[in-house]
Short mmCIF file of C-alpha atoms in Angstrom, two decimals:
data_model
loop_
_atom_site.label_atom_id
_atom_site.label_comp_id
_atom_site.label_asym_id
_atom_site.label_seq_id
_atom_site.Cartn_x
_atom_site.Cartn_y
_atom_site.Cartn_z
CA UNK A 25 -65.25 39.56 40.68
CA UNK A 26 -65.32 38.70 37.03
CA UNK A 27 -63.00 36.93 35.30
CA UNK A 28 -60.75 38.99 32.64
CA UNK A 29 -62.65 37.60 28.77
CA UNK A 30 -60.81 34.59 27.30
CA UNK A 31 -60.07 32.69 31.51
CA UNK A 32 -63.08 30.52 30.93
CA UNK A 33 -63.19 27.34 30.69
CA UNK A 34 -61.16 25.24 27.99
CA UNK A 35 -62.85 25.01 24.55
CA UNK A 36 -62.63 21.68 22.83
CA UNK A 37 -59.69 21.51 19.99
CA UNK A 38 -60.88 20.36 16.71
CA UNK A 39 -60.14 17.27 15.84
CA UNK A 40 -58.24 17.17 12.73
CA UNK A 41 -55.91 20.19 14.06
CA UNK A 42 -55.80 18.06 17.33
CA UNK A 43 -54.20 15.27 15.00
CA UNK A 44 -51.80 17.13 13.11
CA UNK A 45 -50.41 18.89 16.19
CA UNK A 46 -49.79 15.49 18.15
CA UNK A 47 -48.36 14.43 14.79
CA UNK A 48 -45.89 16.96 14.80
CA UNK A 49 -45.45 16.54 18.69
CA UNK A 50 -44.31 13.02 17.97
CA UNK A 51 -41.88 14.22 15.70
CA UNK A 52 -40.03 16.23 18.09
CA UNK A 53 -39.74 13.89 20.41
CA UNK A 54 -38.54 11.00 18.61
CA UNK A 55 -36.92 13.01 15.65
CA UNK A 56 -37.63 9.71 13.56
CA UNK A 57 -40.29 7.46 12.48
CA UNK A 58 -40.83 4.13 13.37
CA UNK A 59 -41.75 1.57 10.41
CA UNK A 60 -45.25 1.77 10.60
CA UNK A 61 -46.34 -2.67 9.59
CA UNK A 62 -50.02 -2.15 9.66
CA UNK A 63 -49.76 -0.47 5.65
CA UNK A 64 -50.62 3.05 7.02
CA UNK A 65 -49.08 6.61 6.37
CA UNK A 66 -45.37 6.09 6.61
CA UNK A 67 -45.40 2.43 6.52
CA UNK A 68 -41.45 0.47 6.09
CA UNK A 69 -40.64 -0.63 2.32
CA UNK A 70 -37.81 -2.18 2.96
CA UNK A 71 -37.18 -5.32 1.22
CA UNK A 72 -38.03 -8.63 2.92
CA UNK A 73 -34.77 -10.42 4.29
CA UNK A 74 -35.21 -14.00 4.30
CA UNK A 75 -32.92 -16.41 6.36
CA UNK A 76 -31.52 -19.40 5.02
CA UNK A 77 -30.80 -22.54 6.59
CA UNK A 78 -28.55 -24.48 3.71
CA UNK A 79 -25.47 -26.45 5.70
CA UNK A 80 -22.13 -24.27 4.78
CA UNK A 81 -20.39 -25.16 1.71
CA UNK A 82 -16.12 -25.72 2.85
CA UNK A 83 -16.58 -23.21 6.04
CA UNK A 84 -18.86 -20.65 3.70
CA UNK A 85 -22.55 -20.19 3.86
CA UNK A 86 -25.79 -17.78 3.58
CA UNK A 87 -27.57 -16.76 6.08
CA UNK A 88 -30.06 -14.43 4.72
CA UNK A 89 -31.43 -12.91 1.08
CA UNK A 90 -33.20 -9.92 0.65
CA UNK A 91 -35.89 -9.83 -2.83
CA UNK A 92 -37.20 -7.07 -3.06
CA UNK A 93 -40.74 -7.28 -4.66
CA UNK A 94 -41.18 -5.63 -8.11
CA UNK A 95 -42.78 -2.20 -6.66
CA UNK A 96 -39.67 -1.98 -4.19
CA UNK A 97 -36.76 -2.52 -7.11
CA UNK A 98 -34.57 0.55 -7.89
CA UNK A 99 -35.47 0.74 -11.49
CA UNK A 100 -39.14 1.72 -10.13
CA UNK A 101 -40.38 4.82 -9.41
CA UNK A 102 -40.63 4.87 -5.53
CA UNK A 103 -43.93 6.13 -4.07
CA UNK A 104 -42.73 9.11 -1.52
CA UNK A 105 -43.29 8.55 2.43
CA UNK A 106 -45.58 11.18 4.07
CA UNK A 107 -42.74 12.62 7.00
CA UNK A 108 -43.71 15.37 9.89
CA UNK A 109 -42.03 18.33 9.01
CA UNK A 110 -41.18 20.87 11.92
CA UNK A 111 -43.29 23.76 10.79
CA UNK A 112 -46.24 24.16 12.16
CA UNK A 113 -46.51 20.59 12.70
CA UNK A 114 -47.95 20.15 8.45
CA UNK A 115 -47.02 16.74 6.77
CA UNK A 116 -44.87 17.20 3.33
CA UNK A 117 -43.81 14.07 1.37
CA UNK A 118 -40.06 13.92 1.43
CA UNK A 119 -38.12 11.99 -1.66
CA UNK A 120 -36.93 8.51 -1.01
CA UNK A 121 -33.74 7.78 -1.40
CA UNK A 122 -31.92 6.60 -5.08
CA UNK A 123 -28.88 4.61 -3.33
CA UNK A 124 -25.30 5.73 -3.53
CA UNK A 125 -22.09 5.18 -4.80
CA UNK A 126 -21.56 2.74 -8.35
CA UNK A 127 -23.56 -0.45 -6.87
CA UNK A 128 -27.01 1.62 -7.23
CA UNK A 129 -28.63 3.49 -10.44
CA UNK A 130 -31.66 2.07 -12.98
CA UNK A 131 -31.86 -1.10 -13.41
CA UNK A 132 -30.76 -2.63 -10.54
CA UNK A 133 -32.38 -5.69 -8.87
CA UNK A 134 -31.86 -4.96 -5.04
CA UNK A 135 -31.22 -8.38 -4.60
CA UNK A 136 -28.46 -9.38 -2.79
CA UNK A 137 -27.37 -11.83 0.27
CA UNK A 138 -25.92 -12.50 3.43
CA UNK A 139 -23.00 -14.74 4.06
CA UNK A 140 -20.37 -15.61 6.41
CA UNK A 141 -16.86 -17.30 6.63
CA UNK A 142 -15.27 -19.47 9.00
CA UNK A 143 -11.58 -20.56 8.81
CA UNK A 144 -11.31 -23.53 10.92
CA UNK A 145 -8.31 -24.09 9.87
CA UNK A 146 -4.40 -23.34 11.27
CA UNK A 147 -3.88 -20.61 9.08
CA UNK A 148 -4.76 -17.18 7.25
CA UNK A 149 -6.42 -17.88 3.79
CA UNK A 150 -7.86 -16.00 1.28
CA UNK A 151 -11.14 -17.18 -0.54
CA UNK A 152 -12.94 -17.01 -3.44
CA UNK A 153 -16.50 -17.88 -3.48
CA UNK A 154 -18.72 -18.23 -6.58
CA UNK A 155 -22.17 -17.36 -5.59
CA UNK A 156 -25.50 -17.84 -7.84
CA UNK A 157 -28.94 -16.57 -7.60
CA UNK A 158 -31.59 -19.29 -8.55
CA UNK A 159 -35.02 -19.31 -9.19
CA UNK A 160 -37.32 -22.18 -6.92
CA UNK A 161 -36.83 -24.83 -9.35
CA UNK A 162 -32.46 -24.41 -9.28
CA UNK A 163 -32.05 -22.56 -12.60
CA UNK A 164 -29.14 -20.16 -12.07
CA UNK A 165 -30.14 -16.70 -13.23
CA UNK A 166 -27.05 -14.58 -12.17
CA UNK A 167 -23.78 -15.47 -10.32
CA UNK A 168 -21.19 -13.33 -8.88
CA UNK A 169 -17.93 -14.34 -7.51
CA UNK A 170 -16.25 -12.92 -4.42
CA UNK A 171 -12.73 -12.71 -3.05
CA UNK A 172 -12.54 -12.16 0.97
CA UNK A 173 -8.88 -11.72 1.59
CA UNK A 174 -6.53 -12.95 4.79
CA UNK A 175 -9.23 -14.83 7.05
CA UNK A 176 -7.80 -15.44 9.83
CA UNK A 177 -7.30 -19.03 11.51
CA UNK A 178 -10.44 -19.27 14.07
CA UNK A 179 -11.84 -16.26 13.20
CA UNK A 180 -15.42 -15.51 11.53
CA UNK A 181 -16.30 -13.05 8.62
CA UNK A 182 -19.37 -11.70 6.95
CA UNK A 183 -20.26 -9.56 3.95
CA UNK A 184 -23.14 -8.98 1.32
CA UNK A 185 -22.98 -10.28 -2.13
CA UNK A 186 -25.16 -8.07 -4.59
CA UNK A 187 -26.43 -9.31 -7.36
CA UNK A 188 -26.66 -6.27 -9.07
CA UNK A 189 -28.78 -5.96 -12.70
CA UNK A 190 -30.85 -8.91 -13.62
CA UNK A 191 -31.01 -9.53 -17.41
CA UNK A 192 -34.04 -8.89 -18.93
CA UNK A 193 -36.08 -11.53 -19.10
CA UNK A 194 -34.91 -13.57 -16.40
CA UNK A 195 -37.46 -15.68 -14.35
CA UNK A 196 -37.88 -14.14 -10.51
CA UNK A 197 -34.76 -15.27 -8.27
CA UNK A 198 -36.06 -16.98 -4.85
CA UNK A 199 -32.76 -17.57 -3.13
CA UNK A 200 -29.03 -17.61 -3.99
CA UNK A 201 -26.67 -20.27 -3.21
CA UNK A 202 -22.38 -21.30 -2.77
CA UNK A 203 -21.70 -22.78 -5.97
CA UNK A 204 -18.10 -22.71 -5.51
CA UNK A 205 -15.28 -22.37 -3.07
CA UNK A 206 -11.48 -21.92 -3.08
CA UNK A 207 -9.22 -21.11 -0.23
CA UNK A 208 -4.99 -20.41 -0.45
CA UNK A 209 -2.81 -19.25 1.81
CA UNK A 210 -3.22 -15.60 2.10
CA UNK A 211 0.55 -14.96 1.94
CA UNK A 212 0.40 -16.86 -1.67
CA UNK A 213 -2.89 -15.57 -2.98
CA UNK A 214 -2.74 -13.68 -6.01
CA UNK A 215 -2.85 -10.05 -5.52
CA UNK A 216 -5.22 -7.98 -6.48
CA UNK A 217 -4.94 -5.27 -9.50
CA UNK A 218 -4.26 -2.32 -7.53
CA UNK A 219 -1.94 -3.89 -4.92
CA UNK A 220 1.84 -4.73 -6.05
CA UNK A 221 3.90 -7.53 -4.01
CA UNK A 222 6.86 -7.06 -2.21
CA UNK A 223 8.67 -8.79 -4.61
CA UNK A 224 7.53 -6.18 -7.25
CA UNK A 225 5.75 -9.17 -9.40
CA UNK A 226 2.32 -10.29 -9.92
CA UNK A 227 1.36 -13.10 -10.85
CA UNK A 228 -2.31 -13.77 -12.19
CA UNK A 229 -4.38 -16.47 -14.37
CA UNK A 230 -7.09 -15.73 -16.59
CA UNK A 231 -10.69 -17.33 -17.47
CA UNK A 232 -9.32 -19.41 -19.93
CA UNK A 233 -10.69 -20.37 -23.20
CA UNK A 234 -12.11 -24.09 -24.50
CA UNK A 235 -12.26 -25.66 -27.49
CA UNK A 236 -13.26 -29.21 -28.49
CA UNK A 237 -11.96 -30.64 -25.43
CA UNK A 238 -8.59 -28.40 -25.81
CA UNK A 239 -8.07 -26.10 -22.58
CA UNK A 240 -5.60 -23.04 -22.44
CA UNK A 241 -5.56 -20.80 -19.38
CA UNK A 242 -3.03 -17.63 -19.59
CA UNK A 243 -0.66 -16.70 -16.98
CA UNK A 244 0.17 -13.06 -16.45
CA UNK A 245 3.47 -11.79 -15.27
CA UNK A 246 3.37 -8.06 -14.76
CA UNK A 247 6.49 -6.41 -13.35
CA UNK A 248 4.58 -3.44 -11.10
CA UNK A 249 7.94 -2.77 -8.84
CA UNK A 250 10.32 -0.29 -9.43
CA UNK A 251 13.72 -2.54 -10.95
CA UNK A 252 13.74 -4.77 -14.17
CA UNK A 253 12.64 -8.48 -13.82
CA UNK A 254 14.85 -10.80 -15.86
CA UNK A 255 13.19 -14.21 -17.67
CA UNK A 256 14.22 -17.06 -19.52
CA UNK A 257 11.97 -20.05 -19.45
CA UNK A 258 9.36 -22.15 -17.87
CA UNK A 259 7.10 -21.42 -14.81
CA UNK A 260 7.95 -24.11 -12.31
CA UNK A 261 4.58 -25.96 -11.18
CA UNK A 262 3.41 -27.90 -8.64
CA UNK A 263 -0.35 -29.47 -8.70
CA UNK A 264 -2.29 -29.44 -5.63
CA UNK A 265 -5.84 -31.30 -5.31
CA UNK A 266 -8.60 -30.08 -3.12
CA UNK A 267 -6.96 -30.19 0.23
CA UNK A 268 -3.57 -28.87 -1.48
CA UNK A 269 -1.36 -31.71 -0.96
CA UNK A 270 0.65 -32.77 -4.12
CA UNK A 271 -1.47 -34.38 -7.16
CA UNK A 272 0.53 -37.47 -8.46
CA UNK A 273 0.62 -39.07 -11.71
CA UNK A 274 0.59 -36.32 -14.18
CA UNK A 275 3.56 -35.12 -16.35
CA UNK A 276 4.09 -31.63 -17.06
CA UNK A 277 5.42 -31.20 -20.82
CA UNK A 278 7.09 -28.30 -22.00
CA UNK A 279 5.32 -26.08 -24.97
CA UNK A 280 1.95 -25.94 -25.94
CA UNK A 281 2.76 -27.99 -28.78
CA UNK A 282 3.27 -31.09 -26.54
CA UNK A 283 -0.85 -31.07 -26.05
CA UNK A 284 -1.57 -29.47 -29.51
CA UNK A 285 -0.75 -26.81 -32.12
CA UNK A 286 -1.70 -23.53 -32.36
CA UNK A 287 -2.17 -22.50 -29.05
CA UNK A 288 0.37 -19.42 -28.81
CA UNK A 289 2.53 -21.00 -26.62
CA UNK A 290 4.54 -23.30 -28.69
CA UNK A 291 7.96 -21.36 -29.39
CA UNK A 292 11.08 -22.04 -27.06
CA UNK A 293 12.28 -20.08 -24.28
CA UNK A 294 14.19 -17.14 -25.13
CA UNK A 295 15.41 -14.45 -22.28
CA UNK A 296 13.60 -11.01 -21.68
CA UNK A 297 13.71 -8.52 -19.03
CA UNK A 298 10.20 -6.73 -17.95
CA UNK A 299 10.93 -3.52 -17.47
CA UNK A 300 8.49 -2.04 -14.41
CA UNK A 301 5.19 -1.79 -15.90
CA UNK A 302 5.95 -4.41 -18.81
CA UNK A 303 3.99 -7.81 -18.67
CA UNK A 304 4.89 -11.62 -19.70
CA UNK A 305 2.74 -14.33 -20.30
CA UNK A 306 2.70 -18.17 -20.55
CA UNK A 307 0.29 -20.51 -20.88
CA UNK A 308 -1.54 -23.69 -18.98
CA UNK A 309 -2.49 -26.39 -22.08
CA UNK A 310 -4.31 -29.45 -21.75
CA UNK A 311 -7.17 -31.89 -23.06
CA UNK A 312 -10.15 -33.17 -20.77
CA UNK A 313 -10.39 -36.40 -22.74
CA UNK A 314 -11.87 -39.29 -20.92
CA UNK A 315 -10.70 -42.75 -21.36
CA UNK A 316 -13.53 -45.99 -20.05
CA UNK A 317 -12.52 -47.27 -16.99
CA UNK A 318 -9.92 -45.16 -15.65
CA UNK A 319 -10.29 -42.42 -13.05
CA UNK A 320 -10.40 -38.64 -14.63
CA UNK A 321 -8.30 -36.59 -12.65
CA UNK A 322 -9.08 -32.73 -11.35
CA UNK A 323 -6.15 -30.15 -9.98
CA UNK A 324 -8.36 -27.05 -8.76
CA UNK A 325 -4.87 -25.89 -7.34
CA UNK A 326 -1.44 -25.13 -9.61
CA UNK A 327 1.71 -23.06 -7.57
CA UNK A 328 3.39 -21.51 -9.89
CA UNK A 329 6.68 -20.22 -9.88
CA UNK A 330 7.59 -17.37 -12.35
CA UNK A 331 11.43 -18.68 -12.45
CA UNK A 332 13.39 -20.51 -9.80
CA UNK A 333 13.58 -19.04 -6.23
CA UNK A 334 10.49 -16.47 -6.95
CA UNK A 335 7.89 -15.95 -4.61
CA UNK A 336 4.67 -18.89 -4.65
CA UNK A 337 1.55 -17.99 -5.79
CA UNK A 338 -1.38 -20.37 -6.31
CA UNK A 339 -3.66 -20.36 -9.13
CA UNK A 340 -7.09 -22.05 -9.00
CA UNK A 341 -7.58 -23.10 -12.89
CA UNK A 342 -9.79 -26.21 -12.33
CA UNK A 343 -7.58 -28.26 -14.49
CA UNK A 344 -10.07 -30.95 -15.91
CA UNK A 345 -7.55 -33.41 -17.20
CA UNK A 346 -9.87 -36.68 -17.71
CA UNK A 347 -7.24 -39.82 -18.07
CA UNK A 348 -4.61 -37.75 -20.18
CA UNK A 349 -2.22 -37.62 -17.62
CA UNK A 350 -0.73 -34.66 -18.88
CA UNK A 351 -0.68 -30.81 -18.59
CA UNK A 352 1.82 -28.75 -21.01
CA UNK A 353 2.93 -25.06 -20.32
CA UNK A 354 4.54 -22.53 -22.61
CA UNK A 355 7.41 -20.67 -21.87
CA UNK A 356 7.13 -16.74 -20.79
CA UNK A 357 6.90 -14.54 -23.54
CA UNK A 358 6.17 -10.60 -23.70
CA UNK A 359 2.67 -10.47 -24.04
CA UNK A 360 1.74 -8.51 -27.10
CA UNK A 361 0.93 -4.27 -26.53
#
């Protein structure tokens, strides 16, 4: 009996359609790719993470950077990655993608890093941590500071500091490294600029400004509650050093003109009432003069007080005050519109 035409046997499959159909076969089955490290079609571009091993700086450290190399930054044009597509089992090349949200767009480095937290201590605190991004032989390139709110006693946190555009010009970045930590009680940190305090307050200090050895730093008073706020003086101070116990030894003097003139803070007291939405100011005045053979003094840590019986909040101003002994502060005024 004869077979019906077409029953014989199999005929070979050519070889290239052979490879696109056990492409697509692939596909299907594993509906994505897998990063391909021998440089082939569809091979990983992912920037290189690198761990670090640097001891943690006050209970903060990194633990990896990613660099991406100069084909791989955003500000490149990316080469497209060849993906199965589910027709017919062809290969199309598919559009990488440009990032999302604010952090990505042209001109940004990719670089960023990997850190942790660890609050050994017996309460909640907030920190602040100044992170830079250095080249191999230390010089700082970038930095970018970071405020990871309400740790909690024990517990561990991580996050990702980005380092965002690089200026032009700048020499490659290698690594990245904790320049700087500060840690206060979360229930007397300083809020942030869309959150308003019970107390309908907050209470904020600026950059600062120098001069020839003559520091100011601003205090900002901003009534964001719902009731007038009366004033009608001084912010009450206390200086803390690094482990926030009291810093003896130096007088606070009222007025800026106790340090030296022409600061903006010199005129007396005089009462005002903030209306919600209105904002005071006062300011933190002192010289970083440096007397032979005595001990300079640093407060990284000031509690202020907007009147007597108001709610703490810590400032970390860095006060450098050499040998002078002596910090003045102006009394609250309405800061100008």
């Amino acid at each position: 009996m004869r077979r019906p035409r077409g029953f014989g046997p199999a005929r070979p499959v050519l070889p290239a359609v052979a490879a696109v159909l056990l492409l697509a076969s692939a596909a299907t089955a594993c509906g994505t790719e897998r990063a391909d490290t021998t440089g082939g079609v569809g091979a990983a571009t992912a920037a290189p993470r690198t761990s670090v091993t640097d001891p943690p700086v006050d209970g903060v450290r990194i633990t990896s950077v990613t660099i991406p190399t100069a084909s791989q930054t955003r500000d490149s044009t990316p080469t497209p990655t060849p993906t199965p597509s589910r027709s017919l089992g062809l290969v199309h090349a598919d559009p990488l993608p440009t990032g999302s949200g604010d952090s990505a767009g042209p001109g940004d480095s990719g670089i960023s890093a990997v850190y942790e937290i660890t609050n050994d201590g017996s309460e909640s605190l907030t920190y602040t941590v100044l992170f830079t991004f250095t080249t191999s032989r230390g010089e700082v390139m970038s930095s970018k500071r970071e405020t990871v709110r309400a740790v909690g006693a024990g517990r561990t946190v991580r996050g990702t500091v980005e380092l965002g555009v690089l200026v032009p010009g700048a020499s490659p970045v290698t690594t990245a490294k904790v320049a700087e930590v500060t840690k206060v009680p979360a229930a007397e940190a300083p809020a942030d600029a869309d959150v308003c305090p019970s107390s309908g307050i907050r209470l904020t200090a600026d950059e600062g400004d120098a001069a020839m050895g003559l520091r100011v730093v601003g205090l900002h008073l901003e009534n964001c509650g719902k009731k007038d706020y009366s004033l009608d003086g001084y912010p009450q101070l206390s200086l803390l050093d690094e482990d926030r116990r009291p810093v003896e030894g130096v007088q606070i003097l009222q007025g800026g003109d106790s340090i030296s003139t022409g600061t903006g803070y010199d005129d007396p007291p005089s009462p005002l009432t903030l209306k919600p939405g209105e904002t005071a100011v006062s300011g933190l005045i002192w010289r970083n003069t440096t007397e032979a053979g005595l001990d300079a003094v640093t407060v990284p840590y000031v509690r202020v007080r907007a009147k007597s019986g108001a709610a703490p909040v810590i400032v970390t101003p860095h006060l450098d005050l050499g040998t002078t002994g002596k910090l003045g502060v102006g009394a609250w005024k309405r800061a100008d519109r």
